[in-house]
CSV table of C-alpha atoms (C1' of nucleotides) in Angstrom, one decimal:
chain,number,residue,atom,x,y,z
A,39,MET,CA,-3.6,17.6,28.2
A,40,GLU,CA,-0.9,18.6,30.1
A,41,ASP,CA,0.5,15.8,28.8
A,42,LEU,CA,0.6,17.2,25.3
A,43,GLN,CA,2.3,20.7,26.2
A,44,LYS,CA,4.9,19.0,27.8
A,45,ILE,CA,5.9,16.7,25.0
A,46,LEU,CA,5.6,18.9,22.9
A,47,GLU,CA,7.9,21.4,25.0
A,48,ALA,CA,10.3,18.8,25.1
A,49,LYS,CA,10.8,17.9,21.5
A,50,GLY,CA,10.9,21.6,20.3
A,51,LEU,CA,7.1,21.8,18.7
A,52,LYS,CA,4.9,24.8,19.2
A,53,ASN,CA,1.5,23.6,21.1
A,54,THR,CA,-1.0,25.1,18.8
A,55,ARG,CA,-4.6,25.3,19.5
A,56,GLN,CA,-4.7,22.8,16.0
A,57,ARG,CA,-2.5,20.4,17.7
A,58,LYS,CA,-3.9,20.2,20.5
A,59,LEU,CA,-7.0,19.3,18.9
A,60,VAL,CA,-5.6,16.8,17.3
A,61,PHE,CA,-4.5,14.9,20.2
A,62,SER,CA,-7.7,15.3,21.8
A,63,VAL,CA,-9.7,13.2,19.6
A,64,LEU,CA,-7.2,10.8,19.1
A,65,LYS,CA,-6.7,10.5,23.1
A,66,ALA,CA,-10.6,9.6,23.6
A,67,ALA,CA,-10.8,7.3,20.6
A,68,GLU,CA,-11.2,3.6,20.8
A,69,GLY,CA,-9.6,2.5,17.9
A,70,PRO,CA,-7.2,4.1,15.1
A,71,LEU,CA,-9.2,7.2,13.2
A,72,SER,CA,-7.6,8.5,9.8
A,73,ALA,CA,-7.5,11.5,9.4
A,74,GLU,CA,-10.0,12.9,7.5
A,75,GLU,CA,-12.2,11.5,10.1
A,76,ILE,CA,-10.2,13.4,12.8
A,77,TYR,CA,-11.0,16.5,10.6
A,78,ILE,CA,-14.4,15.6,10.4
A,79,GLN,CA,-15.1,15.0,14.0
A,80,LEU,CA,-13.3,19.0,14.0
A,81,GLN,CA,-16.0,20.6,12.3
A,82,GLY,CA,-16.8,23.9,13.4
A,83,GLU,CA,-13.3,24.2,14.8
A,84,LYS,CA,-11.2,26.2,12.4
A,85,ILE,CA,-8.6,23.5,11.6
A,86,ASN,CA,-7.6,22.9,7.6
A,87,LEU,CA,-7.1,18.6,6.8
A,88,SER,CA,-3.6,18.9,5.3
A,89,THR,CA,-2.9,20.8,8.8
A,90,VAL,CA,-4.1,17.8,10.3
A,91,TYR,CA,-2.1,15.7,7.9
A,92,ARG,CA,0.9,17.6,9.2
A,93,ILE,CA,-0.1,17.6,12.4
A,94,LEU,CA,-0.1,13.8,12.1
A,95,GLU,CA,2.8,13.4,10.3
A,96,ILE,CA,5.1,15.7,12.4
A,97,PHE,CA,3.1,13.7,15.6
A,98,LEU,CA,4.4,10.4,14.2
A,99,GLN,CA,8.0,11.4,13.7
A,100,LYS,CA,7.9,12.2,17.1
A,101,GLU,CA,6.5,9.1,17.9
A,102,ILE,CA,3.9,10.8,19.7
A,103,VAL,CA,1.2,8.6,17.3
A,104,LEU,CA,1.3,5.2,15.3
A,105,LYS,CA,0.5,5.1,12.0
A,106,THR,CA,-1.6,2.2,10.6
A,107,ASN,CA,-3.2,0.9,7.2
A,108,ILE,CA,-5.9,-1.6,8.1
A,109,SER,CA,-8.2,-0.9,5.6
A,110,ASP,CA,-7.1,-0.6,1.9
A,111,GLN,CA,-6.7,2.7,1.2
A,112,LYS,CA,-6.1,5.4,4.1
A,113,SER,CA,-3.9,5.2,6.9
A,114,THR,CA,-5.1,6.2,10.0
A,115,TYR,CA,-3.8,7.0,13.8
A,116,GLU,CA,-3.5,6.3,17.2
A,117,ILE,CA,-2.3,7.7,20.2
A,118,ASN,CA,1.2,5.9,20.9
A,119,HIS,CA,1.0,4.2,24.3
A,120,SER,CA,4.1,2.8,24.8
A,121,GLU,CA,2.2,-0.6,25.5
A,122,HIS,CA,1.7,-1.6,22.1
A,123,ARG,CA,-1.7,-2.7,20.7
A,124,HIS,CA,-3.3,-4.8,18.2
A,125,TYR,CA,-7.2,-5.0,16.5
A,126,LEU,CA,-9.7,-7.3,16.0
A,127,ILE,CA,-11.1,-5.7,13.8
A,128,CYS,CA,-15.2,-7.0,11.7
A,129,ILE,CA,-15.2,-7.7,8.5
A,130,LYS,CA,-18.9,-6.7,8.8
A,131,CYS,CA,-19.4,-3.8,10.4
A,132,LYS,CA,-15.1,-2.4,10.5
A,133,LYS,CA,-16.0,-2.5,14.4
A,134,VAL,CA,-12.0,-2.6,15.7
A,135,THR,CA,-11.5,-3.9,18.9
A,136,PRO,CA,-8.2,-3.2,20.8
A,137,ILE,CA,-7.1,-6.7,22.6
A,138,SER,CA,-5.1,-6.4,25.6
A,139,GLY,CA,-1.5,-8.8,25.5
A,140,CYS,CA,0.9,-9.3,22.5
A,141,PRO,CA,1.7,-12.8,21.3
A,142,LEU,CA,4.4,-12.3,19.8
A,143,ARG,CA,7.3,-11.0,21.9
A,144,ALA,CA,8.8,-14.6,22.5
A,145,TYR,CA,8.4,-15.3,18.6
A,146,GLU,CA,10.3,-12.6,17.7
A,147,THR,CA,13.2,-13.2,19.8
A,148,TYR,CA,13.1,-17.2,17.9
A,149,LEU,CA,12.8,-14.5,14.1
A,150,THR,CA,15.8,-12.9,15.2
A,151,GLN,CA,18.1,-15.4,16.3
A,152,LYS,CA,17.4,-17.2,13.1
A,153,ASN,CA,17.4,-14.9,10.6
A,154,GLN,CA,19.8,-13.0,11.8
A,155,TYR,CA,17.3,-9.8,11.9
A,156,ILE,CA,17.0,-7.1,14.0
A,157,ILE,CA,13.4,-6.8,14.5
A,158,LEU,CA,12.0,-3.1,15.7
A,159,GLU,CA,8.4,-3.7,15.3
A,160,HIS,CA,5.3,-5.6,14.1
A,161,LYS,CA,1.9,-5.3,13.3
A,162,LEU,CA,-0.7,-7.4,13.6
A,163,GLU,CA,-4.6,-7.5,12.3
A,164,ILE,CA,-6.9,-9.7,13.0
A,165,MET,CA,-9.8,-9.7,10.9
A,166,GLY,CA,-13.3,-12.1,12.3
A,167,ILE,CA,-16.6,-11.3,12.6
A,168,CYS,CA,-17.7,-9.4,16.1
A,169,PRO,CA,-20.4,-10.9,18.4
A,170,ASP,CA,-22.9,-8.4,17.0
A,171,CYS,CA,-22.8,-9.3,13.6
A,172,GLN,CA,-23.0,-13.0,14.1
A,173,ASN,CA,-26.6,-12.1,15.3
A,174,LYS,CA,-27.5,-10.6,12.0
B,215,MET,CA,0.6,-22.1,-15.8
B,216,GLU,CA,-2.2,-25.1,-16.6
B,217,ASP,CA,-3.3,-23.8,-13.3
B,218,LEU,CA,-4.7,-20.7,-14.0
B,219,GLN,CA,-6.8,-22.3,-16.9
B,220,LYS,CA,-7.9,-24.9,-14.6
B,221,ILE,CA,-9.0,-22.1,-12.2
B,222,LEU,CA,-10.1,-19.5,-14.0
B,223,GLU,CA,-12.8,-22.4,-15.9
B,224,ALA,CA,-13.8,-23.3,-12.4
B,225,LYS,CA,-15.0,-19.5,-12.0
B,226,GLY,CA,-16.5,-18.9,-15.0
B,227,LEU,CA,-13.5,-16.9,-15.9
B,228,LYS,CA,-12.6,-16.8,-19.6
B,229,ASN,CA,-8.0,-17.2,-20.1
B,230,THR,CA,-7.0,-14.6,-21.3
B,231,ARG,CA,-3.4,-13.5,-22.5
B,232,GLN,CA,-3.6,-10.1,-19.7
B,233,ARG,CA,-4.7,-12.5,-17.3
B,234,LYS,CA,-1.8,-15.1,-17.6
B,235,LEU,CA,0.5,-13.0,-17.6
B,236,VAL,CA,-0.3,-11.3,-14.6
B,237,PHE,CA,-0.7,-14.6,-13.4
B,238,SER,CA,2.8,-15.3,-14.7
B,239,VAL,CA,5.3,-12.8,-13.1
B,240,LEU,CA,2.8,-12.8,-9.5
B,241,LYS,CA,3.4,-16.7,-9.3
B,242,ALA,CA,7.3,-16.1,-10.3
B,243,ALA,CA,7.9,-13.7,-7.3
B,244,GLU,CA,9.7,-13.7,-4.5
B,245,GLY,CA,7.0,-11.5,-2.7
B,246,PRO,CA,4.3,-8.8,-2.8
B,247,LEU,CA,4.6,-7.2,-6.2
B,248,SER,CA,2.2,-3.7,-6.5
B,249,ALA,CA,-0.2,-3.0,-9.2
B,250,GLU,CA,3.0,-1.1,-10.5
B,251,GLU,CA,5.6,-3.3,-10.2
B,252,ILE,CA,4.1,-6.1,-12.0
B,253,TYR,CA,3.0,-3.6,-14.9
B,254,ILE,CA,6.5,-2.5,-15.1
B,255,GLN,CA,7.6,-6.6,-15.0
B,256,LEU,CA,5.3,-6.7,-18.7
B,257,GLN,CA,7.1,-3.8,-20.3
B,258,GLY,CA,7.2,-5.2,-23.4
B,259,GLU,CA,4.0,-7.3,-23.4
B,260,LYS,CA,0.9,-5.0,-25.0
B,261,ILE,CA,-1.2,-4.8,-21.4
B,262,ASN,CA,-2.6,-1.9,-19.7
B,263,LEU,CA,-2.3,-1.0,-16.0
B,264,SER,CA,-6.2,-0.5,-15.7
B,265,THR,CA,-6.5,-4.0,-17.7
B,266,VAL,CA,-3.5,-4.9,-14.7
B,267,TYR,CA,-5.7,-3.5,-11.8
B,268,ARG,CA,-8.8,-5.5,-12.4
B,269,ILE,CA,-7.6,-8.9,-12.8
B,270,LEU,CA,-5.8,-8.6,-9.4
B,271,GLU,CA,-9.5,-6.8,-8.2
B,272,ILE,CA,-11.4,-9.7,-10.1
B,273,PHE,CA,-8.1,-12.5,-8.5
B,274,LEU,CA,-8.6,-10.7,-5.1
B,275,GLN,CA,-12.8,-12.1,-5.3
B,276,LYS,CA,-12.2,-15.6,-6.3
B,277,GLU,CA,-9.4,-15.8,-4.1
B,278,ILE,CA,-6.0,-16.2,-6.0
B,279,VAL,CA,-4.1,-13.7,-4.6
B,280,LEU,CA,-3.9,-12.1,-1.4
B,281,LYS,CA,-4.2,-8.3,-0.6
B,282,THR,CA,-1.5,-6.9,1.5
B,283,ASN,CA,-0.9,-2.6,2.5
B,284,ILE,CA,2.8,-3.6,4.3
B,285,SER,CA,3.8,0.0,2.6
B,286,ASP,CA,2.0,3.0,2.9
B,287,GLN,CA,0.3,4.4,-0.1
B,288,LYS,CA,0.4,1.3,-2.8
B,289,SER,CA,-1.3,-2.6,-2.3
B,290,THR,CA,0.4,-4.9,-3.0
B,291,TYR,CA,-0.3,-8.5,-4.3
B,292,GLU,CA,0.8,-12.1,-4.1
B,293,ILE,CA,-0.7,-15.6,-4.8
B,294,ASN,CA,-2.4,-16.9,-2.9
B,295,HIS,CA,-0.7,-20.5,-1.1
B,296,SER,CA,-3.8,-21.5,0.6
B,297,GLU,CA,-1.1,-21.9,3.8
B,298,HIS,CA,-0.9,-18.6,4.7
B,299,ARG,CA,2.6,-16.5,4.6
B,300,HIS,CA,3.8,-13.5,6.7
B,301,TYR,CA,7.0,-11.6,6.0
B,302,LEU,CA,9.8,-10.3,7.7
B,303,ILE,CA,10.1,-6.4,6.1
B,304,CYS,CA,13.5,-4.2,6.4
B,305,ILE,CA,12.6,-0.6,7.1
B,306,LYS,CA,15.9,0.4,5.4
B,307,CYS,CA,16.4,-1.4,1.9
B,308,LYS,CA,12.7,-2.2,1.8
B,309,LYS,CA,13.6,-6.1,0.7
B,310,VAL,CA,10.7,-8.3,2.0
B,311,THR,CA,11.4,-12.1,3.2
B,312,PRO,CA,8.4,-14.8,3.7
B,313,ILE,CA,9.2,-16.5,6.6
B,314,SER,CA,7.9,-20.0,7.5
B,315,GLY,CA,5.3,-20.7,9.6
B,316,CYS,CA,2.8,-18.7,11.7
B,317,PRO,CA,3.1,-18.0,14.9
B,318,LEU,CA,-0.6,-17.6,15.7
B,319,ARG,CA,-3.1,-21.0,15.6
B,320,ALA,CA,-3.1,-21.1,18.9
B,321,TYR,CA,-3.3,-18.0,20.3
B,322,GLU,CA,-6.0,-17.4,17.3
B,323,THR,CA,-8.4,-20.4,19.3
B,324,TYR,CA,-7.7,-18.1,22.5
B,325,LEU,CA,-8.5,-15.3,21.1
B,326,THR,CA,-12.5,-16.7,19.6
B,327,GLN,CA,-12.9,-18.2,23.3
B,328,LYS,CA,-12.0,-15.0,24.9
B,329,ASN,CA,-13.5,-12.5,22.7
B,330,GLN,CA,-16.7,-14.5,21.1
B,331,TYR,CA,-15.4,-13.6,17.3
B,332,ILE,CA,-15.0,-15.7,14.6
B,333,ILE,CA,-11.7,-15.2,13.5
B,334,LEU,CA,-11.4,-15.9,9.6
B,335,GLU,CA,-7.6,-14.1,9.3
B,336,HIS,CA,-5.0,-12.8,10.2
B,337,LYS,CA,-2.3,-9.8,8.7
B,338,LEU,CA,1.0,-10.0,10.3
B,339,GLU,CA,4.0,-7.7,8.9
B,340,ILE,CA,7.7,-7.9,11.4
B,341,MET,CA,9.9,-4.6,10.9
B,342,GLY,CA,12.9,-4.4,11.1
B,343,ILE,CA,16.9,-4.2,10.2
B,344,CYS,CA,17.7,-6.8,7.5
B,345,PRO,CA,21.6,-8.4,7.9
B,346,ASP,CA,23.2,-6.6,4.3
B,347,CYS,CA,22.0,-3.5,5.8
B,348,GLN,CA,23.4,-3.9,9.0
B,349,ASN,CA,27.2,-4.2,7.5
B,350,LYS,CA,26.3,-0.4,5.2
C,268,DA,C1',10.9,39.9,16.7
C,269,DT,C1',11.5,35.7,14.3
C,270,DA,C1',11.7,31.1,12.9
C,271,DA,C1',7.1,27.3,13.4
C,272,DT,C1',2.4,26.7,11.8
C,273,DT,C1',-1.1,26.6,9.5
C,274,DG,C1',-4.5,27.5,5.2
C,275,DC,C1',-5.4,27.6,1.1
C,276,DA,C1',-5.3,26.2,-4.1
C,277,DA,C1',-3.0,23.1,-6.9
C,278,DA,C1',-0.3,19.8,-7.6
C,279,DC,C1',0.7,14.6,-6.5
C,280,DA,C1',0.4,9.2,-6.2
C,281,DC,C1',-2.7,5.5,-6.4
C,282,DT,C1',-7.1,3.4,-7.9
C,283,DT,C1',-11.2,3.5,-9.9
C,284,DT,C1',-14.8,4.1,-13.8
C,285,DG,C1',-17.6,4.4,-18.7
C,286,DC,C1',-17.3,3.7,-23.2
C,287,DA,C1',-16.3,1.9,-27.4
C,288,DT,C1',-12.9,-2.0,-29.4
C,289,DT,C1',-11.4,-6.2,-29.3
C,290,DT,C1',-11.4,-11.2,-27.5
C,291,DA,C1',-12.7,-15.5,-26.0
C,292,DT,C1',-15.9,-19.2,-25.7
D,107,DA,C1',-22.8,-14.5,-31.3
D,108,DT,C1',-22.4,-12.9,-27.5
D,109,DA,C1',-20.7,-12.1,-23.0
D,110,DA,C1',-17.1,-10.6,-20.7
D,111,DA,C1',-12.9,-8.4,-20.9
D,112,DT,C1',-9.3,-5.2,-22.7
D,113,DG,C1',-7.1,-0.2,-23.9
D,114,DC,C1',-7.7,4.3,-23.5
D,115,DA,C1',-9.2,8.9,-21.5
D,116,DA,C1',-11.3,10.8,-18.0
D,117,DA,C1',-12.6,10.9,-12.9
D,118,DG,C1',-11.9,9.8,-8.1
D,119,DT,C1',-9.7,9.3,-3.2
D,120,DG,C1',-6.5,10.3,0.0
D,121,DT,C1',-2.1,12.5,0.3
D,122,DT,C1',1.4,16.3,0.2
D,123,DT,C1',3.2,20.8,-1.3
D,124,DG,C1',4.5,25.9,-2.3
D,125,DC,C1',3.9,30.1,-0.4
D,126,DA,C1',1.8,34.3,2.0
D,127,DA,C1',-0.3,34.8,6.0
D,128,DT,C1',-0.6,34.2,10.9
D,129,DT,C1',1.0,32.8,15.7
D,130,DA,C1',3.6,30.5,19.8
D,131,DT,C1',7.5,31.6,21.7
DNA sequence: ATAATTGCAAACACTTTGCATTTAT
DNA sequence: ATAAATGCAAAGTGTTTGCAATTAT
């Protein structure tokens, strides 16, 4: 957790109990989590759901987390390992599996040239049926 | 619009005035539209926003449209040209530009083998700054 | 000490739903 | 004639906000 302290300090943010909590939940998570999922994992701790939202918002601004809209309504958040990641999403059990590597670097270069776009980032989500659900 | 009539008939759905309207707006659109954007384009016509939502929902089930969450909150919809598409999204003006071709077919094959996943579909969104906004 | 952060409750934005009425078949 | 679709208003989610109280520096 020393990570966080330095990061926050460097960005002029206070190292509060609630921020540590949210950060630790995200750090331990396998995949992206919604604000509510984080909040639920913190039952017993004194923290408000709106505080979770505010923390995620400021973590996002400071690029400590990434935000995605994998599923329909809820946004989800994950630690921003600068090396970026994509996920396989099982349409049956909703399990989210990280995949290593990104197939799009070369393609981005091509697109930049063709469309005169300055490309900053991309989101890729691949949906399918996971091995477990195939055997049901 | 004869398209729609046949499609609906084949799926046991009624060919209503409202469904024709929503379909025609989507057909004319350059990129994905939110329910509200569709509704706004139909001002003057007698149609309710909740009807737009219901129509989009049933079009989605019947695979007449595709649904995405490009931006934060609102879902957007587009005609399901079976040949699938991806978009460049300008982070400044929010303009959505379709790109031709999909760079992921080969990669999907590779993933299937590596992860034992049955891959059904994917979403790819590429964010950047469009040529117009670069000159501002 | 003081500026930033939090909790709480209330507001907001997007979407869904129940039910009576209308419409396409 | 009848089952499906719509309009309307009300309820449901997920998220944001104003303000007073608390907390990290």
